[in-house]
Amino acid sequence: MAILGAGRIAVSMARTLTMMAADDRYRTLVDPYAVASRDQARADAFAKEHGLPKAYGSYEAMLADPEVDLVYIATPHSLHAKQAIACMRAGKHVLVEKAFALNVEQARAMIDVSEDTGRFCGEAIWTRFMPSRLLVDEALSAGEIGDVTAVHANLCYPMTHKARLKDPRLGGGALLDVGVYPLNFIDMVLGERELRRLDTTMVTFPTGVDAQNSTTLVYANDTMATAYSSMMNASDRDGRVDGTEGYLVCRNINDIEGIDIYGTDHELKRHVDVPAQLTGYEYEVKAAVRAIRAGRRDCPEMTHADTLRMMALMDRIRREWGLHYPTEDDAVDGTADAD
């Protein structure tokens, strides 16, 4: 497996792959192999630090290596479509970090190439793959809070010190970086259903991206959901599911630490512990490898239909704001630099 990009998220994946290769549960699934960067010295340092056999100082060199079968794309959103398409055309499977692309048109182009080439192309939004998702599903299916009537989720971090988050050309702002998690939390709880109304607003950062935003969704069965995200401040990061007989609270929707289930009297009925993990990224890697071995082009945990639905929703939200990324209409011909 190769990593395209050598930034912070690439470091997390490299650590994960190294730990998986040393773990009896996962060692047959992964072979940490390579990193690709625009700079050879940076690639060499990254490979040395994480024990990877190969380091590429160019995108093309990685694509030319027949030993690379699966590529994790860890670059800014604005590069995902071009890089994923180039990898698939070179015969590689791809696991693409969220947000999958800048918009739904780019996402469709990626998925079309996946179909044309028969290569796997999955979105690596880790919360879709974690065991905590099944624990929430089990509690709701068992009727522990009755019928679900509303879902609320937020994720905020002070991140304006990161240049990438302020740059509209890179798809910066809160929505694609952290706002994707509250929206996915809502979608995982409620599933695909008809959206009757959407109300949304955002505060603009001086560079033109969204600094913080809030969205209310009303579905055809009158279920409501609210999502809030920001790159300006911290928040409790909670996700809450409200029901006719109580409510369920997930602590930190970005990496759920525990689940608390309350009755209508606000007394704690049950606490659910989340299993220990290596880093949390192992679940998406395991799912991708199993999907590839099964001949799938996506994962059951995050299907292409799921990805397209979420990208279309974020596009609709941005249209309401009047936010358009300068690079989102660029051709996605698969000829981009690595990072």
mmCIF file of C-alpha atoms in Angstrom:
data_model
loop_
_atom_site.group_PDB
_atom_site.id
_atom_site.type_symbol
_atom_site.label_atom_id
_atom_site.label_comp_id
_atom_site.label_asym_id
_atom_site.label_seq_id
_atom_site.Cartn_x
_atom_site.Cartn_y
_atom_site.Cartn_z
ATOM 1 C CA MET A 1 0.000 0.000 0.000
ATOM 2 C CA ALA A 2 1.267 3.476 -0.875
ATOM 3 C CA ILE A 3 0.443 6.876 0.622
ATOM 4 C CA LEU A 4 0.097 9.835 -1.729
ATOM 5 C CA GLY A 5 1.004 12.956 0.224
ATOM 6 C CA ALA A 6 3.250 13.460 3.230
ATOM 7 C CA GLY A 7 1.264 15.764 5.494
ATOM 8 C CA ARG A 8 -0.387 15.306 8.877
ATOM 9 C CA ILE A 9 -3.081 12.850 7.821
ATOM 10 C CA ALA A 10 -0.484 10.846 5.884
ATOM 11 C CA VAL A 11 1.496 10.481 9.112
ATOM 12 C CA SER A 12 -1.595 9.079 10.856
ATOM 13 C CA MET A 13 -2.107 6.530 8.088
ATOM 14 C CA ALA A 14 1.571 5.529 8.053
ATOM 15 C CA ARG A 15 1.423 4.890 11.803
ATOM 16 C CA THR A 16 -1.752 2.883 11.302
ATOM 17 C CA LEU A 17 -0.297 0.695 8.551
ATOM 18 C CA THR A 18 2.822 -0.004 10.602
ATOM 19 C CA MET A 19 0.710 -1.013 13.597
ATOM 20 C CA MET A 20 -1.582 -3.156 11.451
ATOM 21 C CA ALA A 21 1.382 -4.990 9.921
ATOM 22 C CA ALA A 22 2.541 -5.901 13.433
ATOM 23 C CA ASP A 23 -0.908 -6.990 14.629
ATOM 24 C CA ASP A 24 -2.101 -10.572 14.146
ATOM 25 C CA ARG A 25 -5.617 -9.330 13.373
ATOM 26 C CA TYR A 26 -4.488 -7.279 10.398
ATOM 27 C CA ARG A 27 -1.047 -8.404 9.244
ATOM 28 C CA THR A 28 -2.413 -10.377 6.265
ATOM 29 C CA LEU A 29 -4.317 -7.329 5.004
ATOM 30 C CA VAL A 30 -1.608 -4.714 4.555
ATOM 31 C CA ASP A 31 1.975 -4.266 3.430
ATOM 32 C CA PRO A 32 3.172 -0.711 4.209
ATOM 33 C CA TYR A 33 5.201 -0.006 1.098
ATOM 34 C CA ALA A 34 5.662 3.555 -0.116
ATOM 35 C CA VAL A 35 5.064 7.292 0.083
ATOM 36 C CA ALA A 36 4.870 9.795 -2.778
ATOM 37 C CA SER A 37 5.591 13.511 -2.383
ATOM 38 C CA ARG A 38 6.515 16.377 -4.708
ATOM 39 C CA ASP A 39 9.855 16.596 -2.925
ATOM 40 C CA GLN A 40 12.266 13.648 -2.854
ATOM 41 C CA ALA A 41 13.939 14.752 0.385
ATOM 42 C CA ARG A 42 10.570 15.025 2.110
ATOM 43 C CA ALA A 43 9.543 11.611 0.800
ATOM 44 C CA ASP A 44 12.829 10.086 1.945
ATOM 45 C CA ALA A 45 12.456 11.520 5.443
ATOM 46 C CA PHE A 46 8.846 10.326 5.683
ATOM 47 C CA ALA A 47 9.758 6.803 4.519
ATOM 48 C CA LYS A 48 12.669 6.589 6.946
ATOM 49 C CA GLU A 49 10.556 7.754 9.881
ATOM 50 C CA HIS A 50 7.795 5.224 9.202
ATOM 51 C CA GLY A 51 9.849 2.311 7.886
ATOM 52 C CA LEU A 52 8.513 2.356 4.324
ATOM 53 C CA PRO A 53 10.716 0.634 1.709
ATOM 54 C CA LYS A 54 9.991 3.094 -1.104
ATOM 55 C CA ALA A 55 9.968 6.892 -1.331
ATOM 56 C CA TYR A 56 8.949 8.695 -4.508
ATOM 57 C CA GLY A 57 9.790 12.318 -5.217
ATOM 58 C CA SER A 58 7.207 12.472 -7.979
ATOM 59 C CA TYR A 59 3.655 11.388 -8.565
ATOM 60 C CA GLU A 60 4.535 9.665 -11.837
ATOM 61 C CA ALA A 61 7.180 7.459 -10.224
ATOM 62 C CA MET A 62 4.649 5.994 -7.819
ATOM 63 C CA LEU A 63 2.157 5.355 -10.623
ATOM 64 C CA ALA A 64 4.810 3.491 -12.608
ATOM 65 C CA ASP A 65 5.607 1.037 -9.815
ATOM 66 C CA PRO A 66 3.769 -2.266 -10.466
ATOM 67 C CA GLU A 67 4.162 -3.249 -6.795
ATOM 68 C CA VAL A 68 1.711 -0.531 -5.718
ATOM 69 C CA ASP A 69 -1.830 -1.895 -5.715
ATOM 70 C CA LEU A 70 -3.719 0.383 -3.283
ATOM 71 C CA VAL A 71 -3.088 4.109 -2.819
ATOM 72 C CA TYR A 72 -4.311 6.185 0.102
ATOM 73 C CA ILE A 73 -4.799 9.773 -1.099
ATOM 74 C CA ALA A 74 -3.928 12.171 1.718
ATOM 75 C CA THR A 75 -3.735 15.510 -0.089
ATOM 76 C CA PRO A 76 -6.060 18.569 -0.038
ATOM 77 C CA HIS A 77 -9.624 18.114 -1.342
ATOM 78 C CA SER A 78 -8.850 20.089 -4.499
ATOM 79 C CA LEU A 79 -6.404 17.417 -5.716
ATOM 80 C CA HIS A 80 -8.417 14.296 -4.925
ATOM 81 C CA ALA A 81 -10.270 13.908 -8.217
ATOM 82 C CA LYS A 82 -7.243 14.322 -10.464
ATOM 83 C CA GLN A 83 -5.068 12.079 -8.349
ATOM 84 C CA ALA A 84 -7.639 9.327 -7.849
ATOM 85 C CA ILE A 85 -8.408 9.243 -11.576
ATOM 86 C CA ALA A 86 -4.720 9.057 -12.461
ATOM 87 C CA CYS A 87 -4.176 6.220 -9.983
ATOM 88 C CA MET A 88 -7.107 4.197 -11.274
ATOM 89 C CA ARG A 89 -6.056 4.671 -14.885
ATOM 90 C CA ALA A 90 -2.628 3.373 -13.859
ATOM 91 C CA GLY A 91 -4.260 0.240 -12.461
ATOM 92 C CA LYS A 92 -4.246 1.218 -8.781
ATOM 93 C CA HIS A 93 -7.112 1.000 -6.304
ATOM 94 C CA VAL A 94 -7.685 4.184 -4.285
ATOM 95 C CA LEU A 95 -8.854 5.020 -0.779
ATOM 96 C CA VAL A 96 -9.576 8.764 -0.825
ATOM 97 C CA GLU A 97 -9.511 10.852 2.337
ATOM 98 C CA LYS A 98 -12.598 12.949 3.024
ATOM 99 C CA ALA A 99 -13.891 15.166 1.644
ATOM 100 C CA PHE A 100 -13.955 12.839 -1.360
ATOM 101 C CA ALA A 101 -13.860 15.751 -3.827
ATOM 102 C CA LEU A 102 -14.756 19.436 -4.109
ATOM 103 C CA ASN A 103 -18.217 18.780 -5.521
ATOM 104 C CA VAL A 104 -20.553 16.063 -6.741
ATOM 105 C CA GLU A 105 -19.484 16.482 -10.387
ATOM 106 C CA GLN A 106 -15.892 15.623 -9.481
ATOM 107 C CA ALA A 107 -17.122 12.713 -7.354
ATOM 108 C CA ARG A 108 -19.137 11.351 -10.284
ATOM 109 C CA ALA A 109 -16.113 11.614 -12.558
ATOM 110 C CA MET A 110 -14.057 9.579 -10.074
ATOM 111 C CA ILE A 111 -16.753 6.938 -9.747
ATOM 112 C CA ASP A 112 -17.160 6.757 -13.531
ATOM 113 C CA VAL A 113 -13.453 5.978 -13.867
ATOM 114 C CA SER A 114 -13.799 3.371 -11.117
ATOM 115 C CA GLU A 115 -16.501 1.692 -13.199
ATOM 116 C CA ASP A 116 -14.512 1.985 -16.424
ATOM 117 C CA THR A 117 -11.318 0.568 -14.938
ATOM 118 C CA GLY A 118 -12.824 -1.857 -12.438
ATOM 119 C CA ARG A 119 -10.657 -0.319 -9.725
ATOM 120 C CA PHE A 120 -11.847 0.190 -6.150
ATOM 121 C CA CYS A 121 -12.491 3.839 -5.249
ATOM 122 C CA GLY A 122 -13.626 4.385 -1.663
ATOM 123 C CA GLU A 123 -14.106 7.413 0.555
ATOM 124 C CA ALA A 124 -12.058 7.240 3.748
ATOM 125 C CA ILE A 125 -14.346 8.940 6.248
ATOM 126 C CA TRP A 126 -13.316 6.903 9.258
ATOM 127 C CA THR A 127 -16.463 7.334 11.357
ATOM 128 C CA ARG A 128 -18.432 5.291 8.797
ATOM 129 C CA PHE A 129 -16.208 2.281 9.506
ATOM 130 C CA MET A 130 -15.731 2.413 13.282
ATOM 131 C CA PRO A 131 -17.420 -0.096 15.631
ATOM 132 C CA SER A 132 -19.170 2.812 17.354
ATOM 133 C CA ARG A 133 -21.458 3.118 14.338
ATOM 134 C CA LEU A 134 -22.820 -0.384 14.907
ATOM 135 C CA LEU A 135 -23.221 0.300 18.626
ATOM 136 C CA VAL A 136 -25.405 3.323 17.864
ATOM 137 C CA ASP A 137 -27.382 1.328 15.310
ATOM 138 C CA GLU A 138 -27.986 -1.467 17.815
ATOM 139 C CA ALA A 139 -29.272 0.886 20.497
ATOM 140 C CA LEU A 140 -31.639 2.596 18.074
ATOM 141 C CA SER A 141 -32.840 -0.665 16.525
ATOM 142 C CA ALA A 142 -33.591 -2.012 19.996
ATOM 143 C CA GLY A 143 -35.889 0.949 20.609
ATOM 144 C CA GLU A 144 -33.949 2.212 23.626
ATOM 145 C CA ILE A 145 -35.002 5.816 22.939
ATOM 146 C CA GLY A 146 -38.255 5.058 21.132
ATOM 147 C CA ASP A 147 -38.932 6.577 17.721
ATOM 148 C CA VAL A 148 -36.234 8.960 16.493
ATOM 149 C CA THR A 149 -37.543 12.504 15.962
ATOM 150 C CA ALA A 150 -34.366 14.611 15.735
ATOM 151 C CA VAL A 151 -30.585 14.404 15.359
ATOM 152 C CA HIS A 152 -28.049 17.079 16.322
ATOM 153 C CA ALA A 153 -24.293 17.090 15.708
ATOM 154 C CA ASN A 154 -21.420 19.547 15.863
ATOM 155 C CA LEU A 155 -17.682 19.508 15.286
ATOM 156 C CA CYS A 156 -15.448 22.546 15.808
ATOM 157 C CA TYR A 157 -11.735 23.160 16.185
ATOM 158 C CA PRO A 158 -9.740 26.428 16.143
ATOM 159 C CA MET A 159 -7.821 25.903 12.889
ATOM 160 C CA THR A 160 -7.270 29.303 11.298
ATOM 161 C CA HIS A 161 -3.512 28.869 11.804
ATOM 162 C CA LYS A 162 -3.557 26.281 8.992
ATOM 163 C CA ALA A 163 -3.040 27.921 5.609
ATOM 164 C CA ARG A 164 -4.925 25.169 3.773
ATOM 165 C CA LEU A 165 -8.117 25.864 5.725
ATOM 166 C CA LYS A 166 -8.102 29.532 4.690
ATOM 167 C CA ASP A 167 -7.472 28.946 0.986
ATOM 168 C CA PRO A 168 -10.576 28.778 -1.254
ATOM 169 C CA ARG A 169 -8.509 27.261 -4.076
ATOM 170 C CA LEU A 170 -7.881 24.235 -1.836
ATOM 171 C CA GLY A 171 -11.525 23.875 -0.802
ATOM 172 C CA GLY A 172 -10.809 25.514 2.540
ATOM 173 C CA GLY A 173 -13.295 26.410 5.240
ATOM 174 C CA ALA A 174 -15.146 24.480 7.906
ATOM 175 C CA LEU A 175 -17.618 22.556 5.748
ATOM 176 C CA LEU A 176 -15.412 20.124 3.813
ATOM 177 C CA ASP A 177 -12.891 19.685 6.613
ATOM 178 C CA VAL A 178 -15.009 19.278 9.758
ATOM 179 C CA GLY A 179 -18.587 19.977 8.684
ATOM 180 C CA VAL A 180 -18.627 16.728 6.751
ATOM 181 C CA TYR A 181 -18.659 14.813 10.067
ATOM 182 C CA PRO A 182 -21.873 16.224 11.556
ATOM 183 C CA LEU A 183 -23.627 15.724 8.214
ATOM 184 C CA ASN A 184 -22.386 12.143 7.987
ATOM 185 C CA PHE A 185 -23.395 11.475 11.591
ATOM 186 C CA ILE A 186 -26.930 12.589 10.725
ATOM 187 C CA ASP A 187 -26.930 10.480 7.574
ATOM 188 C CA MET A 188 -25.688 7.376 9.402
ATOM 189 C CA VAL A 189 -28.506 7.687 11.948
ATOM 190 C CA LEU A 190 -31.320 8.549 9.548
ATOM 191 C CA GLY A 191 -30.162 6.926 6.329
ATOM 192 C CA GLU A 192 -31.265 7.998 2.881
ATOM 193 C CA ARG A 193 -34.618 9.743 3.012
ATOM 194 C CA GLU A 194 -36.463 12.527 1.250
ATOM 195 C CA LEU A 195 -35.318 15.986 2.297
ATOM 196 C CA ARG A 196 -38.258 18.371 2.417
ATOM 197 C CA ARG A 197 -36.501 21.547 3.545
ATOM 198 C CA LEU A 198 -33.002 22.879 4.131
ATOM 199 C CA ASP A 199 -32.136 26.099 5.951
ATOM 200 C CA THR A 200 -28.492 27.049 6.265
ATOM 201 C CA THR A 201 -26.247 30.016 7.030
ATOM 202 C CA MET A 202 -22.557 30.683 7.398
ATOM 203 C CA VAL A 203 -20.125 33.337 8.573
ATOM 204 C CA THR A 204 -17.506 34.189 5.953
ATOM 205 C CA PHE A 205 -13.778 34.192 6.708
ATOM 206 C CA PRO A 206 -11.853 37.136 5.165
ATOM 207 C CA THR A 207 -10.523 34.868 2.404
ATOM 208 C CA GLY A 208 -14.067 33.954 1.337
ATOM 209 C CA VAL A 209 -14.398 30.442 2.782
ATOM 210 C CA ASP A 210 -16.876 29.542 5.522
ATOM 211 C CA ALA A 211 -15.537 30.241 9.005
ATOM 212 C CA GLN A 212 -18.507 28.612 10.720
ATOM 213 C CA ASN A 213 -21.870 27.359 9.601
ATOM 214 C CA SER A 214 -25.184 25.934 10.753
ATOM 215 C CA THR A 215 -27.680 23.823 8.784
ATOM 216 C CA THR A 216 -31.167 22.594 9.655
ATOM 217 C CA LEU A 217 -32.634 19.680 7.692
ATOM 218 C CA VAL A 218 -36.305 18.713 7.711
ATOM 219 C CA TYR A 219 -37.264 15.365 6.217
ATOM 220 C CA ALA A 220 -40.523 14.172 4.675
ATOM 221 C CA ASN A 221 -41.532 12.305 7.848
ATOM 222 C CA ASP A 222 -41.022 15.511 9.919
ATOM 223 C CA THR A 223 -37.777 14.278 11.461
ATOM 224 C CA MET A 224 -35.375 17.188 11.949
ATOM 225 C CA ALA A 225 -31.611 17.441 12.104
ATOM 226 C CA THR A 226 -29.129 20.209 12.863
ATOM 227 C CA ALA A 227 -25.439 20.365 11.966
ATOM 228 C CA TYR A 228 -22.915 22.967 13.122
ATOM 229 C CA SER A 229 -19.225 23.256 12.324
ATOM 230 C CA SER A 230 -16.529 25.871 12.755
ATOM 231 C CA MET A 231 -12.828 26.429 12.260
ATOM 232 C CA MET A 232 -12.886 29.363 14.689
ATOM 233 C CA ASN A 233 -13.588 27.745 18.050
ATOM 234 C CA ALA A 234 -13.760 24.575 20.109
ATOM 235 C CA SER A 235 -17.028 22.787 20.894
ATOM 236 C CA ASP A 236 -18.213 19.726 22.800
ATOM 237 C CA ARG A 237 -18.240 17.770 19.480
ATOM 238 C CA ASP A 238 -21.281 15.801 20.617
ATOM 239 C CA GLY A 239 -23.834 14.009 18.515
ATOM 240 C CA ARG A 240 -27.324 13.559 19.958
ATOM 241 C CA VAL A 241 -30.247 11.476 18.789
ATOM 242 C CA ASP A 242 -33.609 12.456 20.301
ATOM 243 C CA GLY A 243 -36.486 10.011 20.578
ATOM 244 C CA THR A 244 -39.969 9.673 22.001
ATOM 245 C CA GLU A 245 -38.655 7.717 25.016
ATOM 246 C CA GLY A 246 -35.282 9.327 25.642
ATOM 247 C CA TYR A 247 -32.126 10.409 23.880
ATOM 248 C CA LEU A 248 -28.679 9.104 23.030
ATOM 249 C CA VAL A 249 -25.458 11.118 23.255
ATOM 250 C CA CYS A 250 -22.220 10.280 21.433
ATOM 251 C CA ARG A 251 -19.155 11.929 22.917
ATOM 252 C CA ASN A 252 -16.971 13.299 20.078
ATOM 253 C CA ILE A 253 -18.567 12.404 16.746
ATOM 254 C CA ASN A 254 -15.156 12.585 15.074
ATOM 255 C CA ASP A 255 -13.950 9.561 17.089
ATOM 256 C CA ILE A 256 -16.692 8.420 19.439
ATOM 257 C CA GLU A 257 -15.344 7.868 22.947
ATOM 258 C CA GLY A 258 -18.542 6.579 24.536
ATOM 259 C CA ILE A 259 -22.313 6.483 24.158
ATOM 260 C CA ASP A 260 -24.742 7.533 26.890
ATOM 261 C CA ILE A 261 -28.429 6.633 26.729
ATOM 262 C CA TYR A 262 -30.929 8.674 28.760
ATOM 263 C CA GLY A 263 -34.625 8.345 29.540
ATOM 264 C CA THR A 264 -37.209 11.118 29.373
ATOM 265 C CA ASP A 265 -36.354 11.922 33.001
ATOM 266 C CA HIS A 266 -32.761 12.706 31.910
ATOM 267 C CA GLU A 267 -31.426 9.909 34.103
ATOM 268 C CA LEU A 268 -28.639 7.837 32.580
ATOM 269 C CA LYS A 269 -30.056 4.459 31.576
ATOM 270 C CA ARG A 270 -26.936 2.915 30.069
ATOM 271 C CA HIS A 271 -23.369 3.748 29.119
ATOM 272 C CA VAL A 272 -21.801 1.979 26.156
ATOM 273 C CA ASP A 273 -18.022 1.684 25.968
ATOM 274 C CA VAL A 274 -16.344 1.811 22.565
ATOM 275 C CA PRO A 275 -13.743 -0.927 21.850
ATOM 276 C CA ALA A 276 -10.066 -0.028 22.054
ATOM 277 C CA GLN A 277 -8.460 0.660 18.686
ATOM 278 C CA LEU A 278 -5.028 1.108 17.129
ATOM 279 C CA THR A 279 -5.618 4.598 15.721
ATOM 280 C CA GLY A 280 -9.158 4.338 14.330
ATOM 281 C CA TYR A 281 -7.972 4.338 10.730
ATOM 282 C CA GLU A 282 -7.511 0.576 10.684
ATOM 283 C CA TYR A 283 -11.210 -0.027 10.125
ATOM 284 C CA GLU A 284 -11.358 1.840 6.817
ATOM 285 C CA VAL A 285 -8.213 0.089 5.581
ATOM 286 C CA LYS A 286 -9.595 -3.326 6.542
ATOM 287 C CA ALA A 287 -12.900 -2.563 4.831
ATOM 288 C CA ALA A 288 -11.163 -1.374 1.657
ATOM 289 C CA VAL A 289 -8.952 -4.458 1.404
ATOM 290 C CA ARG A 290 -11.875 -6.796 1.985
ATOM 291 C CA ALA A 291 -13.922 -4.966 -0.639
ATOM 292 C CA ILE A 292 -11.087 -5.236 -3.156
ATOM 293 C CA ARG A 293 -10.683 -8.944 -2.478
ATOM 294 C CA ALA A 294 -14.420 -9.395 -2.940
ATOM 295 C CA GLY A 295 -14.285 -7.639 -6.314
ATOM 296 C CA ARG A 296 -16.199 -4.566 -5.136
ATOM 297 C CA ARG A 297 -15.518 -1.005 -6.282
ATOM 298 C CA ASP A 298 -16.774 0.496 -3.012
ATOM 299 C CA CYS A 299 -17.324 -0.460 0.617
ATOM 300 C CA PRO A 300 -20.698 -1.423 2.097
ATOM 301 C CA GLU A 301 -19.949 0.990 4.943
ATOM 302 C CA MET A 302 -19.601 3.940 2.525
ATOM 303 C CA THR A 303 -21.000 3.125 -0.881
ATOM 304 C CA HIS A 304 -20.642 5.271 -3.968
ATOM 305 C CA ALA A 305 -24.301 6.202 -3.540
ATOM 306 C CA ASP A 306 -23.546 7.394 0.013
ATOM 307 C CA THR A 307 -20.628 9.492 -1.205
ATOM 308 C CA LEU A 308 -22.648 11.082 -4.010
ATOM 309 C CA ARG A 309 -25.537 11.848 -1.641
ATOM 310 C CA MET A 310 -23.254 13.582 0.850
ATOM 311 C CA MET A 311 -21.381 15.535 -1.835
ATOM 312 C CA ALA A 312 -24.690 16.666 -3.361
ATOM 313 C CA LEU A 313 -25.898 17.806 0.057
ATOM 314 C CA MET A 314 -22.756 19.864 0.662
ATOM 315 C CA ASP A 315 -23.068 21.345 -2.822
ATOM 316 C CA ARG A 316 -26.638 22.381 -2.038
ATOM 317 C CA ILE A 317 -25.530 23.954 1.238
ATOM 318 C CA ARG A 318 -22.795 25.934 -0.521
ATOM 319 C CA ARG A 319 -25.222 27.109 -3.211
ATOM 320 C CA GLU A 320 -27.390 28.555 -0.460
ATOM 321 C CA TRP A 321 -24.336 30.432 0.830
ATOM 322 C CA GLY A 322 -23.139 31.496 -2.605
ATOM 323 C CA LEU A 323 -19.761 29.823 -1.986
ATOM 324 C CA HIS A 324 -17.951 28.517 -5.074
ATOM 325 C CA TYR A 325 -14.363 27.225 -4.965
ATOM 326 C CA PRO A 326 -12.220 28.741 -7.772
ATOM 327 C CA THR A 327 -10.756 25.319 -8.675
ATOM 328 C CA GLU A 328 -13.889 23.168 -8.600
ATOM 329 C CA ASP A 329 -14.545 23.563 -12.328
ATOM 330 C CA ASP A 330 -11.005 22.610 -13.340
ATOM 331 C CA ALA A 331 -10.651 19.584 -15.610
ATOM 332 C CA VAL A 332 -10.000 16.347 -13.707
ATOM 333 C CA ASP A 333 -7.733 14.598 -16.191
ATOM 334 C CA GLY A 334 -5.493 12.879 -13.671
ATOM 335 C CA THR A 335 -2.362 15.004 -14.085
ATOM 336 C CA ALA A 336 -1.845 16.665 -10.696
ATOM 337 C CA ASP A 337 1.183 16.906 -8.438
ATOM 338 C CA ALA A 338 1.237 14.766 -5.333
ATOM 339 C CA ASP A 339 0.918 17.279 -2.520
#
